[in-house]
Amino acid sequence: MTPVTLRSSVTRLAVRRASLALVPVLVLLLGGCVSDEAKNDPLPRMSKQKAEEWAEHWTSSMARTAGAEPVASTRQANFSHCLGKGGESADDGRFTLRYNLRAKLPGDRQAAGIRAIKDELQKQGFEIQGYRSDPAKNPVNLVDARQPEQRFAVSAEDLDDQLIVLVVSTPCLLPPDAEQQEF
């Protein structure tokens, strides 16, 4: 099953620890490959290692909020070459990251766990892009959210009667020492 995720641009993120430990302490500057006004705006700089560490912290925080137990062996970091809105492809090393983690959560607690994530995201000012808890659908429980100012995306959904999946998606990030290519 493929997790539901939202692809979005990210500008700048200063993340603070939330009372339920959903929001990580790390500071992350995120930005879109191309903004609507200026496609050559500076991209946020971050190494792949730092981006992966940040996303790992986010998914672990989401698991704690849901009352779920992370399954470390299921962590996946998928880096991709990023393209601009006009299909531009740069050779400066920019990348996106889609990071996911599975966590153990019994089926009878999944609705409450996903709802707890949704509620905490709302408290933190996220826009809920999608939410459901409907036994007639697959997945039964899911939430997709977007941080409106920094515009990064997170997602959570059930996989089966024992597991949920937690996802963090970033837009273009530029390695720290790279010179940003302009279009």
C-alpha atoms as a printed R data frame, in Angstrom:
    type eleno elety resid chain resno       x      y       z
1   ATOM     1    CA   MET     A     1   0.000  0.000   0.000
2   ATOM     2    CA   THR     A     2   1.361  3.398  -0.917
3   ATOM     3    CA   PRO     A     3   1.024  6.069   1.828
4   ATOM     4    CA   VAL     A     4  -1.002  9.124   0.963
5   ATOM     5    CA   THR     A     5   1.293 12.108   0.836
6   ATOM     6    CA   LEU     A     6   1.108 15.677  -0.249
7   ATOM     7    CA   ARG     A     7   3.804 17.116  -2.459
8   ATOM     8    CA   SER     A     8   4.452 20.731  -1.626
9   ATOM     9    CA   SER     A     9   7.083 23.411  -1.626
10  ATOM    10    CA   VAL     A    10   8.741 24.358   1.603
11  ATOM    11    CA   THR     A    11  10.277 27.722   2.416
12  ATOM    12    CA   ARG     A    12  11.575 28.030   5.959
13  ATOM    13    CA   LEU     A    13  10.883 26.052   9.094
14  ATOM    14    CA   ALA     A    14  11.722 26.794  12.701
15  ATOM    15    CA   VAL     A    15  10.352 23.850  14.594
16  ATOM    16    CA   ARG     A    16   9.792 23.905  18.339
17  ATOM    17    CA   ARG     A    17   9.079 21.054  20.719
18  ATOM    18    CA   ALA     A    18   5.350 20.567  21.269
19  ATOM    19    CA   SER     A    19   3.763 19.409  24.487
20  ATOM    20    CA   LEU     A    20   3.135 15.986  22.941
21  ATOM    21    CA   ALA     A    21   6.599 15.947  21.373
22  ATOM    22    CA   LEU     A    22   5.216 16.116  17.857
23  ATOM    23    CA   VAL     A    23   7.214 19.112  16.713
24  ATOM    24    CA   PRO     A    24  10.956 18.507  16.729
25  ATOM    25    CA   VAL     A    25  13.471 20.817  18.330
26  ATOM    26    CA   LEU     A    26  15.582 20.939  15.204
27  ATOM    27    CA   VAL     A    27  15.493 24.014  13.006
28  ATOM    28    CA   LEU     A    28  14.972 23.311   9.342
29  ATOM    29    CA   LEU     A    29  15.025 25.768   6.525
30  ATOM    30    CA   LEU     A    30  12.986 24.401   3.687
31  ATOM    31    CA   GLY     A    31  12.057 25.938   0.349
32  ATOM    32    CA   GLY     A    32  10.414 25.130  -2.929
33  ATOM    33    CA   CYS     A    33  12.415 24.552  -6.068
34  ATOM    34    CA   VAL     A    34  10.615 27.416  -7.714
35  ATOM    35    CA   SER     A    35   8.401 30.062  -6.144
36  ATOM    36    CA   ASP     A    36   5.564 31.645  -8.100
37  ATOM    37    CA   GLU     A    37   7.175 35.098  -7.953
38  ATOM    38    CA   ALA     A    38  10.878 34.348  -8.325
39  ATOM    39    CA   LYS     A    39  12.108 30.999  -9.536
40  ATOM    40    CA   ASN     A    40  15.701 31.828  -8.598
41  ATOM    41    CA   ASP     A    41  14.999 32.568  -4.930
42  ATOM    42    CA   PRO     A    42  17.648 30.967  -2.720
43  ATOM    43    CA   LEU     A    43  16.916 27.382  -1.796
44  ATOM    44    CA   PRO     A    44  17.339 26.254   1.799
45  ATOM    45    CA   ARG     A    45  20.604 24.444   2.425
46  ATOM    46    CA   MET     A    46  20.830 21.076   4.084
47  ATOM    47    CA   SER     A    47  22.849 17.930   3.625
48  ATOM    48    CA   LYS     A    48  21.078 14.676   2.871
49  ATOM    49    CA   GLN     A    49  22.238 13.351   6.246
50  ATOM    50    CA   LYS     A    50  20.741 16.317   8.139
51  ATOM    51    CA   ALA     A    51  17.501 16.115   6.144
52  ATOM    52    CA   GLU     A    52  17.196 12.421   6.968
53  ATOM    53    CA   GLU     A    53  17.901 13.067  10.668
54  ATOM    54    CA   TRP     A    54  15.245 15.805  10.712
55  ATOM    55    CA   ALA     A    55  12.648 13.570   9.031
56  ATOM    56    CA   GLU     A    56  13.501 10.681  11.369
57  ATOM    57    CA   HIS     A    57  12.880 12.947  14.346
58  ATOM    58    CA   TRP     A    58   9.527 14.037  12.886
59  ATOM    59    CA   THR     A    59   8.258 10.505  12.254
60  ATOM    60    CA   SER     A    60   9.403  9.371  15.704
61  ATOM    61    CA   SER     A    61   7.576 12.339  17.277
62  ATOM    62    CA   MET     A    62   4.429 11.466  15.351
63  ATOM    63    CA   ALA     A    63   4.680  7.861  16.574
64  ATOM    64    CA   ARG     A    64   4.940  9.056  20.195
65  ATOM    65    CA   THR     A    65   1.897 11.297  19.720
66  ATOM    66    CA   ALA     A    66  -0.095  8.328  18.387
67  ATOM    67    CA   GLY     A    67   1.101  6.049  21.188
68  ATOM    68    CA   ALA     A    68   2.761  3.795  18.614
69  ATOM    69    CA   GLU     A    69   6.060  1.907  18.746
70  ATOM    70    CA   PRO     A    70   8.413  2.709  15.822
71  ATOM    71    CA   VAL     A    71   9.747 -0.279  13.882
72  ATOM    72    CA   ALA     A    72  13.308  0.888  13.200
73  ATOM    73    CA   SER     A    73  13.950 -1.671  10.456
74  ATOM    74    CA   THR     A    74  11.185 -0.108   8.322
75  ATOM    75    CA   ARG     A    75  12.704  3.379   8.056
76  ATOM    76    CA   GLN     A    76  13.024  4.465   4.425
77  ATOM    77    CA   ALA     A    77  14.607  7.613   3.066
78  ATOM    78    CA   ASN     A    78  13.900  8.161  -0.625
79  ATOM    79    CA   PHE     A    79  15.912 10.990  -2.148
80  ATOM    80    CA   SER     A    80  14.958 12.321  -5.563
81  ATOM    81    CA   HIS     A    81  16.329 14.861  -7.991
82  ATOM    82    CA   CYS     A    82  13.953 17.806  -7.849
83  ATOM    83    CA   LEU     A    83  12.460 19.626 -10.794
84  ATOM    84    CA   GLY     A    84  11.177 23.174 -10.971
85  ATOM    85    CA   LYS     A    85   7.524 23.978 -11.637
86  ATOM    86    CA   GLY     A    86   8.404 24.576 -15.282
87  ATOM    87    CA   GLY     A    87  10.209 21.233 -15.522
88  ATOM    88    CA   GLU     A    88  13.655 22.805 -14.979
89  ATOM    89    CA   SER     A    89  16.350 20.367 -13.990
90  ATOM    90    CA   ALA     A    90  19.434 21.692 -12.245
91  ATOM    91    CA   ASP     A    91  22.873 20.118 -11.927
92  ATOM    92    CA   ASP     A    92  23.613 21.725  -8.553
93  ATOM    93    CA   GLY     A    93  22.775 18.712  -6.375
94  ATOM    94    CA   ARG     A    94  19.353 19.830  -5.155
95  ATOM    95    CA   PHE     A    95  17.136 17.042  -3.888
96  ATOM    96    CA   THR     A    96  13.846 16.201  -2.243
97  ATOM    97    CA   LEU     A    97  13.262 13.652   0.504
98  ATOM    98    CA   ARG     A    98  10.297 11.411   1.166
99  ATOM    99    CA   TYR     A    99  10.861  9.647   4.458
100 ATOM   100    CA   ASN     A   100   8.608  7.042   6.009
101 ATOM   101    CA   LEU     A   101   8.493  4.876   9.090
102 ATOM   102    CA   ARG     A   102   6.124  2.126  10.128
103 ATOM   103    CA   ALA     A   103   5.020  1.908  13.738
104 ATOM   104    CA   LYS     A   104   3.190 -0.774  15.708
105 ATOM   105    CA   LEU     A   105  -0.279  0.274  16.824
106 ATOM   106    CA   PRO     A   106  -3.079 -2.248  17.373
107 ATOM   107    CA   GLY     A   107  -6.110 -1.796  15.155
108 ATOM   108    CA   ASP     A   108  -8.402 -0.888  18.047
109 ATOM   109    CA   ARG     A   109  -6.134  2.098  18.855
110 ATOM   110    CA   GLN     A   110  -5.395  3.299  15.318
111 ATOM   111    CA   ALA     A   111  -8.357  5.684  14.998
112 ATOM   112    CA   ALA     A   112  -7.452  7.393  18.280
113 ATOM   113    CA   GLY     A   113  -3.749  7.493  17.366
114 ATOM   114    CA   ILE     A   114  -4.301  9.084  13.950
115 ATOM   115    CA   ARG     A   115  -6.799 11.515  15.493
116 ATOM   116    CA   ALA     A   116  -4.214 12.477  18.159
117 ATOM   117    CA   ILE     A   117  -1.724 13.278  15.391
118 ATOM   118    CA   LYS     A   118  -4.346 15.356  13.554
119 ATOM   119    CA   ASP     A   119  -5.307 17.236  16.718
120 ATOM   120    CA   GLU     A   120  -1.688 18.031  17.566
121 ATOM   121    CA   LEU     A   121  -0.968 19.182  14.029
122 ATOM   122    CA   GLN     A   122  -3.975 21.504  14.195
123 ATOM   123    CA   LYS     A   123  -2.732 22.913  17.515
124 ATOM   124    CA   GLN     A   124   0.571 23.644  15.814
125 ATOM   125    CA   GLY     A   125  -1.136 25.572  13.005
126 ATOM   126    CA   PHE     A   126  -1.018 22.947  10.257
127 ATOM   127    CA   GLU     A   127  -3.674 22.846   7.552
128 ATOM   128    CA   ILE     A   128  -5.372 19.463   7.489
129 ATOM   129    CA   GLN     A   129  -5.553 18.539   3.808
130 ATOM   130    CA   GLY     A   130  -7.319 15.245   4.369
131 ATOM   131    CA   TYR     A   131  -8.630 13.256   7.316
132 ATOM   132    CA   ARG     A   132 -10.852 10.246   7.721
133 ATOM   133    CA   SER     A   133 -11.741  7.393   9.987
134 ATOM   134    CA   ASP     A   134 -14.068  5.263   7.884
135 ATOM   135    CA   PRO     A   135 -14.139  1.445   8.088
136 ATOM   136    CA   ALA     A   136 -15.660  1.313   4.586
137 ATOM   137    CA   LYS     A   137 -12.495  2.873   3.094
138 ATOM   138    CA   ASN     A   138  -8.911  1.735   2.679
139 ATOM   139    CA   PRO     A   139  -6.952  2.979   4.510
140 ATOM   140    CA   VAL     A   140  -9.511  3.292   7.278
141 ATOM   141    CA   ASN     A   141  -7.673  6.044   9.177
142 ATOM   142    CA   LEU     A   142  -5.530  8.748   7.631
143 ATOM   143    CA   VAL     A   143  -4.416 12.340   7.990
144 ATOM   144    CA   ASP     A   144  -2.517 14.535   5.527
145 ATOM   145    CA   ALA     A   145  -1.313 17.915   6.723
146 ATOM   146    CA   ARG     A   146   0.644 20.865   5.441
147 ATOM   147    CA   GLN     A   147   2.420 23.598   7.346
148 ATOM   148    CA   PRO     A   148   0.956 26.721   5.676
149 ATOM   149    CA   GLU     A   149   3.873 29.095   6.184
150 ATOM   150    CA   GLN     A   150   6.752 26.707   5.616
151 ATOM   151    CA   ARG     A   151   4.716 24.330   3.422
152 ATOM   152    CA   PHE     A   152   6.230 20.967   4.260
153 ATOM   153    CA   ALA     A   153   3.947 17.942   4.434
154 ATOM   154    CA   VAL     A   154   3.332 15.089   6.854
155 ATOM   155    CA   SER     A   155   1.022 12.119   6.601
156 ATOM   156    CA   ALA     A   156  -0.124  9.198   8.751
157 ATOM   157    CA   GLU     A   157  -2.331  6.232   7.903
158 ATOM   158    CA   ASP     A   158  -3.054  2.650   8.915
159 ATOM   159    CA   LEU     A   159  -1.505 -0.186   6.917
160 ATOM   160    CA   ASP     A   160  -3.170 -3.164   8.550
161 ATOM   161    CA   ASP     A   161  -4.532 -4.175  11.958
162 ATOM   162    CA   GLN     A   162  -1.081 -3.837  13.565
163 ATOM   163    CA   LEU     A   163   0.806 -1.056  11.743
164 ATOM   164    CA   ILE     A   164   0.561  2.596  10.780
165 ATOM   165    CA   VAL     A   165   2.882  4.479   8.427
166 ATOM   166    CA   LEU     A   166   4.214  7.977   9.103
167 ATOM   167    CA   VAL     A   167   5.565 10.115   6.253
168 ATOM   168    CA   VAL     A   168   7.470 13.402   5.933
169 ATOM   169    CA   SER     A   169   7.949 15.040   2.518
170 ATOM   170    CA   THR     A   170  10.276 17.908   1.708
171 ATOM   171    CA   PRO     A   171  10.670 19.917  -1.456
172 ATOM   172    CA   CYS     A   172  13.997 20.973  -2.946
173 ATOM   173    CA   LEU     A   173  16.948 21.281  -0.616
174 ATOM   174    CA   LEU     A   174  20.391 22.402  -1.717
175 ATOM   175    CA   PRO     A   175  23.552 20.814  -0.280
176 ATOM   176    CA   PRO     A   176  25.434 23.258   1.988
177 ATOM   177    CA   ASP     A   177  28.477 23.796  -0.241
178 ATOM   178    CA   ALA     A   178  26.709 23.775  -3.626
179 ATOM   179    CA   GLU     A   179  26.377 26.871  -5.785
180 ATOM   180    CA   GLN     A   180  22.735 27.309  -6.722
181 ATOM   181    CA   GLN     A   181  22.121 27.147 -10.447
182 ATOM   182    CA   GLU     A   182  19.821 29.836 -11.856
183 ATOM   183    CA   PHE     A   183  17.278 29.516 -14.659
